[in-house]
Structures are given as structure tokens and as C-alpha cells.
């Protein structure tokens, strides 16, 4: 169930409800929203206690959650969740957060060059893989530890947020100081140890939909982070496997409005891994904005033909710059801004 607190409930009253819920034998998960606080309560037999809890001081109402994803369910935050990502960037509000950069950090020169033009074009978050999950162990695995000082240098130089994929729970500590947003990739959407470890940190986490996962599966994966009391979860649609061979995956545009109905969490779209080719990426970005996405995660490289990973789908500098311009009217049409 979810306990919706009155907007005038002060911290002491909220704490009183949290303590009472714990006394009743449940695990309370307070979620402090922009306008109001809600307390999600997980546990068997919550139904029986609804009346007791509804009569506590400061409680507006109690809503039972029927969905298997309890903390991610829309009812927990009907107005939608806004997350503060740092450096003045908020996701889930008016801004469509543009995240862009190379698949992998390859060298300081490469990452500085890309960081410079992504920032200049108006990107808010720079992506860059330090550890790469490759289908074959023979392929480039990322610079690994050697990528960390490069990311640090570029982050400071351009005063920009960083997103990078985490592959191993043991790396939370290693990446903590340099990465602003952890990315859990499609291959790890159900890596429960990794989800739990990211939940134990305060950092925002982008969870990419598994390439064969349903939206229910994705939201249940989000629960693993939320249940550790890290509310900073962003869902990412990145294409699913289908029989079509013209593109790498099939971007499931329906997932955006559907997830928005199911959940209060921000939803972003990665058109690059869906397309696997750069020419249709702009159209997918526009479609994503039109469908209500809160952000985009786009691959771009200063020299796509020389990229060590995913060059075949990366936009070059000029294409990226053009994309940023072309998206403006789409943002405006949906009453958002880039
Ligand atoms: C990536 O972002 O480079 C990546 C590997 O993405 P995905 O997990 O969606 O394949
Ligand atoms: Mn990639």
C-alpha cells in the first residue's frame, strides 16, 4: 500500500507514521516528492491494517497497490517523479535531458574532443563507457580502470554530468567519485546483485530494458533499486529483439506512454542501440520526444569510422549538432525544453 501524506504534514508527523508502520511489522519506504511525501509499505497483510494507518495524524489517504511492482507504480507518485541529477539538471520535469557521447572512452584526446562539442551543442550529460559488456571476450572491453582519470579530466574541464555503464557490483566504489549516473545495460537488467548494490548508493541509475524483457520485468528490476531506498531510478527503452533485420533492434515507442502510465519514474530513450545505424536516429529521437520521453541517450563520435565500438551507429559531430537544432521544435511542441 501507499500512504499519501497531507501536504501540510511536517517531518515529525511523517516520522510518526513511519515509526508506527514499522511497529506494525512492515517495512516503510518514505519517498519525498516535490509537493508531498508518500510512504510505500511492503509486506504481507498490509490490507488488514489500512484502516489503522489511514487514521494516523497527517495521513491524507491510503492506496492499495495491486501491481507486482509496488514502489515504481504510478500510484506512489501520481504527479510523476522529478530527479535532481546535479549541476542544475532535473529529469522528469520540463527539460528533455540530452545525454550523448561515445560508446566507449578510447583516449583523452577522443573524449575531450567529443565532450567539447556535446557540451557546446547543449548536451547536459556526457556518456562514455569505461567497462564495455561485449558479446565476445575477444572484442575491446573498454579502457577499464585507465578510463577513470580520463573521465575525471573531461568532467572537470567541461563541468558536465557523466553517465557510464557499471558491470560489476564491486565497481560502485571505484566509479563513485567520477560517475554521476550509473547505467545498467540491457544484458544486466536482471543482474540482481548489481541492481541491489546500485540501490545502496544514492546515485541516479539508468536501467535499460532487457532486449527480451517485458515492461513488467523492467519495473520489477527497478524495484530492486527502489527497495534499497535509492529513489533515483530512470527507465530506458533501447529497442527489443524482433524478426526485423533492417535495424539492430526494434525501438518500442509504445513503451514510453505505457511506462508513463504504469510508473512514476522518468523514461528515457536510447535510439542508437535500437537503430544500429545513424541515419534513422534523428527520426527516432523525434518520435521519442513526441511520445513523452524525458530524455535521450545518443551515441556520437568525433570519427565514427575509427571508433573501437559501435561506430556504425554513431552520429558524427555535425550530425549531432544538426540533431540538437532539429529537436528544438519537437521539444517546444510538447511544451518541454532541451
Ligand atoms: C551502451 O550503451 O553502449 C550499451 C552497451 O547499451 P545496451 O546495454 O543498451 O546494449
Ligand atoms: Mn554502444
PDB file of C-alpha atoms in Angstrom, residues 107-291:
ATOM      1  CA  UNK A 107      41.685   8.118 -25.283  1.00  0.00           C
ATOM      2  CA  UNK A 108      41.891  11.518 -23.595  1.00  0.00           C
ATOM      3  CA  UNK A 109      42.049  13.242 -26.996  1.00  0.00           C
ATOM      4  CA  UNK A 110      38.973  11.436 -28.291  1.00  0.00           C
ATOM      5  CA  UNK A 111      36.934  12.073 -25.139  1.00  0.00           C
ATOM      6  CA  UNK A 112      37.967  15.739 -24.854  1.00  0.00           C
ATOM      7  CA  UNK A 113      37.019  16.359 -28.483  1.00  0.00           C
ATOM      8  CA  UNK A 114      33.603  14.722 -28.052  1.00  0.00           C
ATOM      9  CA  UNK A 115      32.978  16.352 -24.669  1.00  0.00           C
ATOM     10  CA  UNK A 116      33.688  19.757 -26.198  1.00  0.00           C
ATOM     11  CA  UNK A 117      31.139  19.507 -28.994  1.00  0.00           C
ATOM     12  CA  UNK A 118      28.447  17.715 -26.956  1.00  0.00           C
ATOM     13  CA  UNK A 119      28.605  20.481 -24.362  1.00  0.00           C
ATOM     14  CA  UNK A 120      28.691  23.232 -26.991  1.00  0.00           C
ATOM     15  CA  UNK A 121      25.621  21.795 -28.743  1.00  0.00           C
ATOM     16  CA  UNK A 122      23.676  21.804 -25.463  1.00  0.00           C
ATOM     17  CA  UNK A 123      24.105  18.261 -24.115  1.00  0.00           C
ATOM     18  CA  UNK A 124      23.556  18.012 -20.348  1.00  0.00           C
ATOM     19  CA  UNK A 125      25.135  14.623 -19.720  1.00  0.00           C
ATOM     20  CA  UNK A 126      28.148  13.041 -21.390  1.00  0.00           C
ATOM     21  CA  UNK A 127      28.099   9.297 -21.890  1.00  0.00           C
ATOM     22  CA  UNK A 128      31.250   7.190 -22.131  1.00  0.00           C
ATOM     23  CA  UNK A 129      31.816   3.514 -21.488  1.00  0.00           C
ATOM     24  CA  UNK A 130      34.726   2.663 -19.195  1.00  0.00           C
ATOM     25  CA  UNK A 131      33.821  -1.017 -18.954  1.00  0.00           C
ATOM     26  CA  UNK A 132      32.100  -2.423 -22.042  1.00  0.00           C
ATOM     27  CA  UNK A 133      29.860  -5.511 -21.953  1.00  0.00           C
ATOM     28  CA  UNK A 134      30.857  -7.274 -25.168  1.00  0.00           C
ATOM     29  CA  UNK A 135      29.184 -10.353 -26.550  1.00  0.00           C
ATOM     30  CA  UNK A 136      32.623 -11.757 -27.390  1.00  0.00           C
ATOM     31  CA  UNK A 137      35.524 -11.736 -24.902  1.00  0.00           C
ATOM     32  CA  UNK A 138      37.851 -11.137 -27.862  1.00  0.00           C
ATOM     33  CA  UNK A 139      36.424  -7.674 -28.526  1.00  0.00           C
ATOM     34  CA  UNK A 140      37.590  -4.384 -26.971  1.00  0.00           C
ATOM     35  CA  UNK A 141      36.365  -4.358 -23.378  1.00  0.00           C
ATOM     36  CA  UNK A 142      36.830  -0.632 -22.740  1.00  0.00           C
ATOM     37  CA  UNK A 143      39.833   1.074 -21.187  1.00  0.00           C
ATOM     38  CA  UNK A 144      38.610  -0.164 -17.793  1.00  0.00           C
ATOM     39  CA  UNK A 145      40.477   1.452 -14.871  1.00  0.00           C
ATOM     40  CA  UNK A 146      42.530   3.529 -17.313  1.00  0.00           C
ATOM     41  CA  UNK A 147      39.344   5.272 -18.439  1.00  0.00           C
ATOM     42  CA  UNK A 148      38.622   6.701 -14.987  1.00  0.00           C
ATOM     43  CA  UNK A 149      41.247   9.501 -14.957  1.00  0.00           C
ATOM     44  CA  UNK A 150      40.179  10.477 -18.483  1.00  0.00           C
ATOM     45  CA  UNK A 151      36.555  10.738 -17.403  1.00  0.00           C
ATOM     46  CA  UNK A 152      37.601  12.784 -14.377  1.00  0.00           C
ATOM     47  CA  UNK A 153      39.604  15.177 -16.548  1.00  0.00           C
ATOM     48  CA  UNK A 154      36.778  15.713 -19.071  1.00  0.00           C
ATOM     49  CA  UNK A 155      34.150  16.057 -16.331  1.00  0.00           C
ATOM     50  CA  UNK A 156      36.130  18.840 -14.701  1.00  0.00           C
ATOM     51  CA  UNK A 157      37.113  20.543 -17.942  1.00  0.00           C
ATOM     52  CA  UNK A 158      33.530  20.858 -19.197  1.00  0.00           C
ATOM     53  CA  UNK A 159      31.638  20.882 -15.884  1.00  0.00           C
ATOM     54  CA  UNK A 160      29.250  18.248 -17.250  1.00  0.00           C
ATOM     55  CA  UNK A 161      27.462  15.244 -15.739  1.00  0.00           C
ATOM     56  CA  UNK A 162      28.767  11.789 -16.627  1.00  0.00           C
ATOM     57  CA  UNK A 163      26.874   8.570 -17.288  1.00  0.00           C
ATOM     58  CA  UNK A 164      28.725   5.274 -17.577  1.00  0.00           C
ATOM     59  CA  UNK A 165      27.807   1.626 -17.523  1.00  0.00           C
ATOM     60  CA  UNK A 166      28.591  -0.422 -14.444  1.00  0.00           C
ATOM     61  CA  UNK A 167      29.111  -4.154 -14.955  1.00  0.00           C
ATOM     62  CA  UNK A 168      30.089  -5.390 -11.536  1.00  0.00           C
ATOM     63  CA  UNK A 169      28.758  -4.551  -8.044  1.00  0.00           C
ATOM     64  CA  UNK A 170      32.374  -4.246  -6.889  1.00  0.00           C
ATOM     65  CA  UNK A 171      32.840  -1.230  -9.173  1.00  0.00           C
ATOM     66  CA  UNK A 172      30.317   1.050  -7.426  1.00  0.00           C
ATOM     67  CA  UNK A 173      33.078   2.282  -5.123  1.00  0.00           C
ATOM     68  CA  UNK A 174      35.661   2.594  -7.895  1.00  0.00           C
ATOM     69  CA  UNK A 175      33.362   4.644 -10.152  1.00  0.00           C
ATOM     70  CA  UNK A 176      31.535   6.538  -7.429  1.00  0.00           C
ATOM     71  CA  UNK A 177      33.535   9.757  -7.473  1.00  0.00           C
ATOM     72  CA  UNK A 178      33.674  10.201 -11.226  1.00  0.00           C
ATOM     73  CA  UNK A 179      30.317   8.945 -12.494  1.00  0.00           C
ATOM     74  CA  UNK A 180      27.124  10.936 -11.830  1.00  0.00           C
ATOM     75  CA  UNK A 181      24.686   8.373 -13.227  1.00  0.00           C
ATOM     76  CA  UNK A 182      25.218   4.624 -13.277  1.00  0.00           C
ATOM     77  CA  UNK A 183      23.927   2.844 -16.374  1.00  0.00           C
ATOM     78  CA  UNK A 184      22.755  -0.741 -16.047  1.00  0.00           C
ATOM     79  CA  UNK A 185      22.845  -2.216 -19.523  1.00  0.00           C
ATOM     80  CA  UNK A 186      20.342  -4.371 -21.335  1.00  0.00           C
ATOM     81  CA  UNK A 187      22.400  -7.502 -20.602  1.00  0.00           C
ATOM     82  CA  UNK A 188      22.358  -6.761 -16.878  1.00  0.00           C
ATOM     83  CA  UNK A 189      18.764  -5.692 -16.356  1.00  0.00           C
ATOM     84  CA  UNK A 190      18.237  -8.775 -14.227  1.00  0.00           C
ATOM     85  CA  UNK A 191      21.627  -8.781 -12.530  1.00  0.00           C
ATOM     86  CA  UNK A 192      20.055  -8.564  -9.111  1.00  0.00           C
ATOM     87  CA  UNK A 193      23.325  -8.170  -7.202  1.00  0.00           C
ATOM     88  CA  UNK A 194      24.210  -5.186  -9.395  1.00  0.00           C
ATOM     89  CA  UNK A 195      20.751  -3.616  -9.026  1.00  0.00           C
ATOM     90  CA  UNK A 196      20.893  -4.050  -5.252  1.00  0.00           C
ATOM     91  CA  UNK A 197      24.362  -2.537  -4.994  1.00  0.00           C
ATOM     92  CA  UNK A 198      23.303   0.452  -7.078  1.00  0.00           C
ATOM     93  CA  UNK A 199      20.279   0.740  -4.795  1.00  0.00           C
ATOM     94  CA  UNK A 200      22.570   1.032  -1.791  1.00  0.00           C
ATOM     95  CA  UNK A 201      24.259   4.071  -3.308  1.00  0.00           C
ATOM     96  CA  UNK A 202      22.465   7.382  -3.652  1.00  0.00           C
ATOM     97  CA  UNK A 203      23.460   7.781  -7.292  1.00  0.00           C
ATOM     98  CA  UNK A 204      20.898   8.044 -10.067  1.00  0.00           C
ATOM     99  CA  UNK A 205      20.643   4.787 -12.001  1.00  0.00           C
ATOM    100  CA  UNK A 206      19.513   4.359 -15.598  1.00  0.00           C
ATOM    101  CA  UNK A 207      18.118   0.848 -16.061  1.00  0.00           C
ATOM    102  CA  UNK A 208      17.966  -0.220 -19.673  1.00  0.00           C
ATOM    103  CA  UNK A 209      15.212  -2.574 -20.686  1.00  0.00           C
ATOM    104  CA  UNK A 210      16.498  -6.067 -21.330  1.00  0.00           C
ATOM    105  CA  UNK A 211      16.433  -6.802 -25.049  1.00  0.00           C
ATOM    106  CA  UNK A 212      13.809  -9.510 -24.471  1.00  0.00           C
ATOM    107  CA  UNK A 213      12.214  -8.094 -21.328  1.00  0.00           C
ATOM    108  CA  UNK A 214       8.622  -7.029 -20.850  1.00  0.00           C
ATOM    109  CA  UNK A 215       7.742  -3.707 -19.251  1.00  0.00           C
ATOM    110  CA  UNK A 216       6.682  -5.631 -16.153  1.00  0.00           C
ATOM    111  CA  UNK A 217      10.140  -7.192 -15.984  1.00  0.00           C
ATOM    112  CA  UNK A 218      11.751  -3.757 -16.319  1.00  0.00           C
ATOM    113  CA  UNK A 219       9.666  -2.325 -13.489  1.00  0.00           C
ATOM    114  CA  UNK A 220      10.400  -5.312 -11.286  1.00  0.00           C
ATOM    115  CA  UNK A 221      14.110  -4.696 -11.943  1.00  0.00           C
ATOM    116  CA  UNK A 222      13.580  -1.069 -10.847  1.00  0.00           C
ATOM    117  CA  UNK A 223      12.066  -2.373  -7.607  1.00  0.00           C
ATOM    118  CA  UNK A 224      15.443  -3.881  -6.682  1.00  0.00           C
ATOM    119  CA  UNK A 225      16.976  -0.397  -6.639  1.00  0.00           C
ATOM    120  CA  UNK A 226      13.978   1.343  -5.051  1.00  0.00           C
ATOM    121  CA  UNK A 227      13.643  -1.161  -2.241  1.00  0.00           C
ATOM    122  CA  UNK A 228      17.134  -0.207  -1.083  1.00  0.00           C
ATOM    123  CA  UNK A 229      15.763   3.331  -0.668  1.00  0.00           C
ATOM    124  CA  UNK A 230      17.510   4.815  -3.676  1.00  0.00           C
ATOM    125  CA  UNK A 231      14.642   6.691  -5.367  1.00  0.00           C
ATOM    126  CA  UNK A 232      16.822   7.925  -8.251  1.00  0.00           C
ATOM    127  CA  UNK A 233      15.794   5.468 -10.933  1.00  0.00           C
ATOM    128  CA  UNK A 234      15.399   6.289 -14.637  1.00  0.00           C
ATOM    129  CA  UNK A 235      13.952   3.737 -17.075  1.00  0.00           C
ATOM    130  CA  UNK A 236      15.415   3.414 -20.565  1.00  0.00           C
ATOM    131  CA  UNK A 237      13.828   1.954 -23.699  1.00  0.00           C
ATOM    132  CA  UNK A 238      16.620   0.899 -26.067  1.00  0.00           C
ATOM    133  CA  UNK A 239      14.930  -1.424 -28.524  1.00  0.00           C
ATOM    134  CA  UNK A 240      13.943  -5.052 -28.283  1.00  0.00           C
ATOM    135  CA  UNK A 241      14.828  -8.054 -30.400  1.00  0.00           C
ATOM    136  CA  UNK A 242      12.405  -8.816 -33.187  1.00  0.00           C
ATOM    137  CA  UNK A 243      12.488 -10.618 -36.553  1.00  0.00           C
ATOM    138  CA  UNK A 244      13.305  -7.371 -38.389  1.00  0.00           C
ATOM    139  CA  UNK A 245      16.822  -7.193 -39.799  1.00  0.00           C
ATOM    140  CA  UNK A 246      16.945  -3.654 -41.178  1.00  0.00           C
ATOM    141  CA  UNK A 247      17.967  -2.299 -37.799  1.00  0.00           C
ATOM    142  CA  UNK A 248      19.792  -3.719 -34.797  1.00  0.00           C
ATOM    143  CA  UNK A 249      16.734  -3.801 -32.541  1.00  0.00           C
ATOM    144  CA  UNK A 250      13.175  -2.503 -32.805  1.00  0.00           C
ATOM    145  CA  UNK A 251      12.508   0.679 -30.854  1.00  0.00           C
ATOM    146  CA  UNK A 252       9.351   0.094 -28.888  1.00  0.00           C
ATOM    147  CA  UNK A 253       7.813   3.557 -28.987  1.00  0.00           C
ATOM    148  CA  UNK A 254       4.692   2.237 -27.230  1.00  0.00           C
ATOM    149  CA  UNK A 255       6.850   1.542 -24.192  1.00  0.00           C
ATOM    150  CA  UNK A 256       7.152   5.273 -23.479  1.00  0.00           C
ATOM    151  CA  UNK A 257       3.480   6.159 -22.898  1.00  0.00           C
ATOM    152  CA  UNK A 258       2.833   2.710 -21.426  1.00  0.00           C
ATOM    153  CA  UNK A 259       5.642   3.043 -18.861  1.00  0.00           C
ATOM    154  CA  UNK A 260       4.460   6.548 -18.041  1.00  0.00           C
ATOM    155  CA  UNK A 261       1.033   5.136 -17.187  1.00  0.00           C
ATOM    156  CA  UNK A 262       2.421   2.227 -15.213  1.00  0.00           C
ATOM    157  CA  UNK A 263       5.106   4.091 -13.306  1.00  0.00           C
ATOM    158  CA  UNK A 264       6.028   7.484 -11.866  1.00  0.00           C
ATOM    159  CA  UNK A 265       9.681   7.098 -12.878  1.00  0.00           C
ATOM    160  CA  UNK A 266      11.286   9.188 -15.658  1.00  0.00           C
ATOM    161  CA  UNK A 267      11.652   7.402 -19.004  1.00  0.00           C
ATOM    162  CA  UNK A 268      14.452   7.984 -21.497  1.00  0.00           C
ATOM    163  CA  UNK A 269      15.123   6.516 -24.929  1.00  0.00           C
ATOM    164  CA  UNK A 270      18.348   5.258 -26.475  1.00  0.00           C
ATOM    165  CA  UNK A 271      17.729   5.378 -30.229  1.00  0.00           C
ATOM    166  CA  UNK A 272      21.307   4.408 -31.140  1.00  0.00           C
ATOM    167  CA  UNK A 273      21.263   0.828 -29.863  1.00  0.00           C
ATOM    168  CA  UNK A 274      17.754   0.439 -31.226  1.00  0.00           C
ATOM    169  CA  UNK A 275      18.752   1.570 -34.715  1.00  0.00           C
ATOM    170  CA  UNK A 276      22.316   0.290 -35.028  1.00  0.00           C
ATOM    171  CA  UNK A 277      22.721   2.886 -37.795  1.00  0.00           C
ATOM    172  CA  UNK A 278      22.931   6.661 -37.642  1.00  0.00           C
ATOM    173  CA  UNK A 279      20.586   7.670 -40.462  1.00  0.00           C
ATOM    174  CA  UNK A 280      17.344   6.837 -38.628  1.00  0.00           C
ATOM    175  CA  UNK A 281      18.494   8.051 -35.190  1.00  0.00           C
ATOM    176  CA  UNK A 282      17.106  11.610 -35.643  1.00  0.00           C
ATOM    177  CA  UNK A 283      13.645  10.298 -36.584  1.00  0.00           C
ATOM    178  CA  UNK A 284      13.633   8.006 -33.553  1.00  0.00           C
ATOM    179  CA  UNK A 285      14.638  10.924 -31.303  1.00  0.00           C
ATOM    180  CA  UNK A 286      11.746  12.989 -32.609  1.00  0.00           C
ATOM    181  CA  UNK A 287       9.312  10.111 -32.153  1.00  0.00           C
ATOM    182  CA  UNK A 288      10.585   9.582 -28.596  1.00  0.00           C
ATOM    183  CA  UNK A 289      10.036  13.234 -27.686  1.00  0.00           C
ATOM    184  CA  UNK A 290       6.588  13.194 -29.269  1.00  0.00           C
ATOM    185  CA  UNK A 291       5.707  10.085 -27.243  1.00  0.00           C
TER     186      UNK A 291
END
